[in-house]
């Protein structure tokens, strides 16, 4: 489970080249950076996507194409300084958040934008802020990725 208040957006090449986010590039030799999320940029000669090897790639270091295709569409990065990340230690969303007015707003795993009714939004944000304060923003480590096939063919 991951939630973030978006404060800035940029394209992947801007994210890759921005010195503020160089530390977010994966580094297999540093446990904390093995899971860096600054993993995509385009080859300047071919305009093909490059996925840096790390936690998000295949175990052989090659690109995990299904993830690359999903992550780069739309081709922008969401930046946030306020977040709650629970990784392998994800918490259950309280039952009183679902369904709200017959709509299950939390059924999708990933969604860039979700307009919530004001009462639901305020309650959910307060719940997340409490969790983030207790965890310092991060309460768990990422789960290990499944063994993925090599190549994009």
Coordinates of C-alpha atoms in Angstrom, one line a residue:
X1 CA 0.0 0.0 0.0
X2 CA 1.3 3.4 -1.0
X3 CA -0.4 6.8 -0.8
X4 CA 1.1 10.2 -1.7
X5 CA 0.0 13.8 -2.0
X6 CA 1.3 14.8 -5.4
X7 CA 3.3 18.1 -5.3
X8 CA 5.0 18.0 -8.8
X9 CA 4.9 16.1 -12.1
X10 CA 7.6 15.6 -14.7
X11 CA 8.5 13.3 -17.6
X12 CA 10.7 10.3 -17.0
X13 CA 13.8 11.9 -18.7
X14 CA 13.5 14.9 -16.4
X15 CA 13.2 12.6 -13.4
X16 CA 16.2 10.6 -14.5
X17 CA 18.4 13.6 -15.1
X18 CA 17.3 15.7 -12.1
X19 CA 20.1 15.7 -9.5
X20 CA 17.5 15.8 -6.7
X21 CA 16.5 12.2 -7.7
X22 CA 19.9 10.7 -8.6
X23 CA 19.8 8.9 -5.3
X24 CA 16.5 7.2 -6.4
X25 CA 18.3 5.2 -9.1
X26 CA 18.7 1.5 -8.2
X27 CA 22.0 0.3 -6.8
X28 CA 22.3 -3.4 -6.2
X29 CA 25.2 -2.9 -3.8
X30 CA 23.2 -0.7 -1.4
X31 CA 20.2 -2.5 0.2
X32 CA 18.2 0.7 0.6
X33 CA 18.8 1.8 -3.0
X34 CA 18.2 -1.7 -4.5
X35 CA 14.6 -0.7 -4.8
X36 CA 15.1 2.8 -6.2
X37 CA 12.2 3.9 -8.4
X38 CA 14.2 6.2 -10.8
X39 CA 14.4 3.4 -13.3
X40 CA 13.1 4.7 -16.7
X41 CA 14.5 7.0 -19.3
X42 CA 14.7 7.1 -23.1
X43 CA 17.8 6.2 -25.2
X44 CA 18.7 9.5 -26.9
X45 CA 19.6 7.8 -30.2
X46 CA 16.6 5.4 -30.6
X47 CA 14.0 7.0 -28.3
X48 CA 13.4 3.5 -26.9
X49 CA 12.7 3.1 -23.2
X50 CA 15.5 1.9 -20.9
X51 CA 14.7 0.2 -17.6
X52 CA 17.6 0.3 -15.2
X53 CA 18.4 -3.1 -13.6
X54 CA 17.2 -3.5 -10.1
X55 CA 14.3 -4.7 -8.0
X56 CA 11.8 -3.7 -10.7
X57 CA 13.5 -5.6 -13.5
X58 CA 13.8 -9.3 -14.3
X59 CA 16.1 -11.3 -12.0
X60 CA 18.6 -11.4 -14.8
X61 CA 18.7 -7.6 -14.9
X62 CA 16.8 -7.3 -18.2
X63 CA 13.7 -5.2 -18.5
X64 CA 10.4 -6.5 -17.1
X65 CA 8.4 -5.4 -20.1
X66 CA 4.9 -5.7 -18.7
X67 CA 5.9 -3.4 -15.8
X68 CA 7.7 -1.0 -18.2
X69 CA 4.6 -0.7 -20.5
X70 CA 2.3 -0.1 -17.6
X71 CA 4.6 2.3 -15.7
X72 CA 5.4 4.5 -18.6
X73 CA 1.8 5.1 -19.6
X74 CA 1.1 7.9 -19.1
X75 CA 4.7 8.9 -19.5
X76 CA 5.1 11.1 -16.4
X77 CA 6.4 10.8 -12.9
X78 CA 4.4 11.9 -9.8
X79 CA 6.5 13.6 -7.1
X80 CA 5.4 13.8 -3.5
X81 CA 7.0 14.7 -0.2
X82 CA 4.1 13.6 1.9
X83 CA 3.5 9.8 1.7
X84 CA 2.7 6.6 3.5
X85 CA 4.3 3.4 2.3
X86 CA 3.7 0.0 3.8
X87 CA 5.2 -2.4 1.3
X88 CA 5.1 -6.0 2.5
X89 CA 3.6 -4.8 5.8
X90 CA 0.5 -3.3 4.2
X91 CA -2.4 -2.5 6.5
X92 CA -6.0 -3.3 5.8
X93 CA -8.1 -0.3 4.7
X94 CA -10.7 0.1 7.4
X95 CA -14.1 -1.3 6.5
X96 CA -15.9 2.0 7.2
X97 CA -14.2 3.4 4.0
X98 CA -15.9 0.8 1.8
X99 CA -18.3 0.9 0.2
X100 CA -19.1 4.6 0.4
X101 CA -22.5 5.3 -1.1
X102 CA -22.4 2.0 -2.9
X103 CA -19.1 2.7 -4.6
X104 CA -15.9 0.9 -3.7
X105 CA -13.3 3.6 -4.3
X106 CA -10.4 1.4 -3.2
X107 CA -10.9 -1.6 -5.5
X108 CA -8.1 -0.7 -8.0
X109 CA -4.5 -1.4 -7.1
X110 CA -3.2 1.6 -9.1
X111 CA -4.9 4.8 -10.1
X112 CA -3.4 8.2 -10.9
X113 CA -6.4 10.2 -10.0
X114 CA -9.4 9.5 -7.9
X115 CA -12.0 12.1 -7.0
X116 CA -13.5 11.1 -3.6
X117 CA -16.5 12.6 -1.9
X118 CA -15.4 15.3 0.5
X119 CA -16.3 13.4 3.7
X120 CA -14.5 10.2 2.5
X121 CA -11.5 12.2 1.3
X122 CA -11.0 14.0 4.6
X123 CA -11.5 10.8 6.7
X124 CA -9.1 8.9 4.5
X125 CA -6.4 11.6 4.5
X126 CA -6.7 11.9 8.3
X127 CA -6.3 8.1 8.6
X128 CA -3.3 8.1 6.2
X129 CA -1.6 11.0 8.0
X130 CA -1.9 9.2 11.3
X131 CA -0.4 6.0 9.8
X132 CA 2.4 8.0 8.1
X133 CA 3.2 9.9 11.4
X134 CA 3.5 6.6 13.3
X135 CA 5.7 5.0 10.5
X136 CA 7.7 8.1 9.6
X137 CA 6.3 7.7 6.1
X138 CA 7.6 4.1 5.7
X139 CA 6.4 1.2 7.7
X140 CA 7.6 -1.8 5.6
X141 CA 10.0 -3.1 3.1
X142 CA 9.1 -4.0 -0.5
X143 CA 8.0 -7.6 -1.1
X144 CA 10.3 -9.6 -3.3
X145 CA 9.3 -9.6 -7.0
X146 CA 8.2 -12.9 -8.6
X147 CA 10.7 -14.7 -10.8
X148 CA 10.0 -13.1 -14.2
X149 CA 10.9 -14.4 -17.7
X150 CA 13.7 -12.7 -19.5
X151 CA 13.3 -10.5 -22.6
X152 CA 10.4 -8.5 -24.1
X153 CA 9.5 -10.8 -27.0

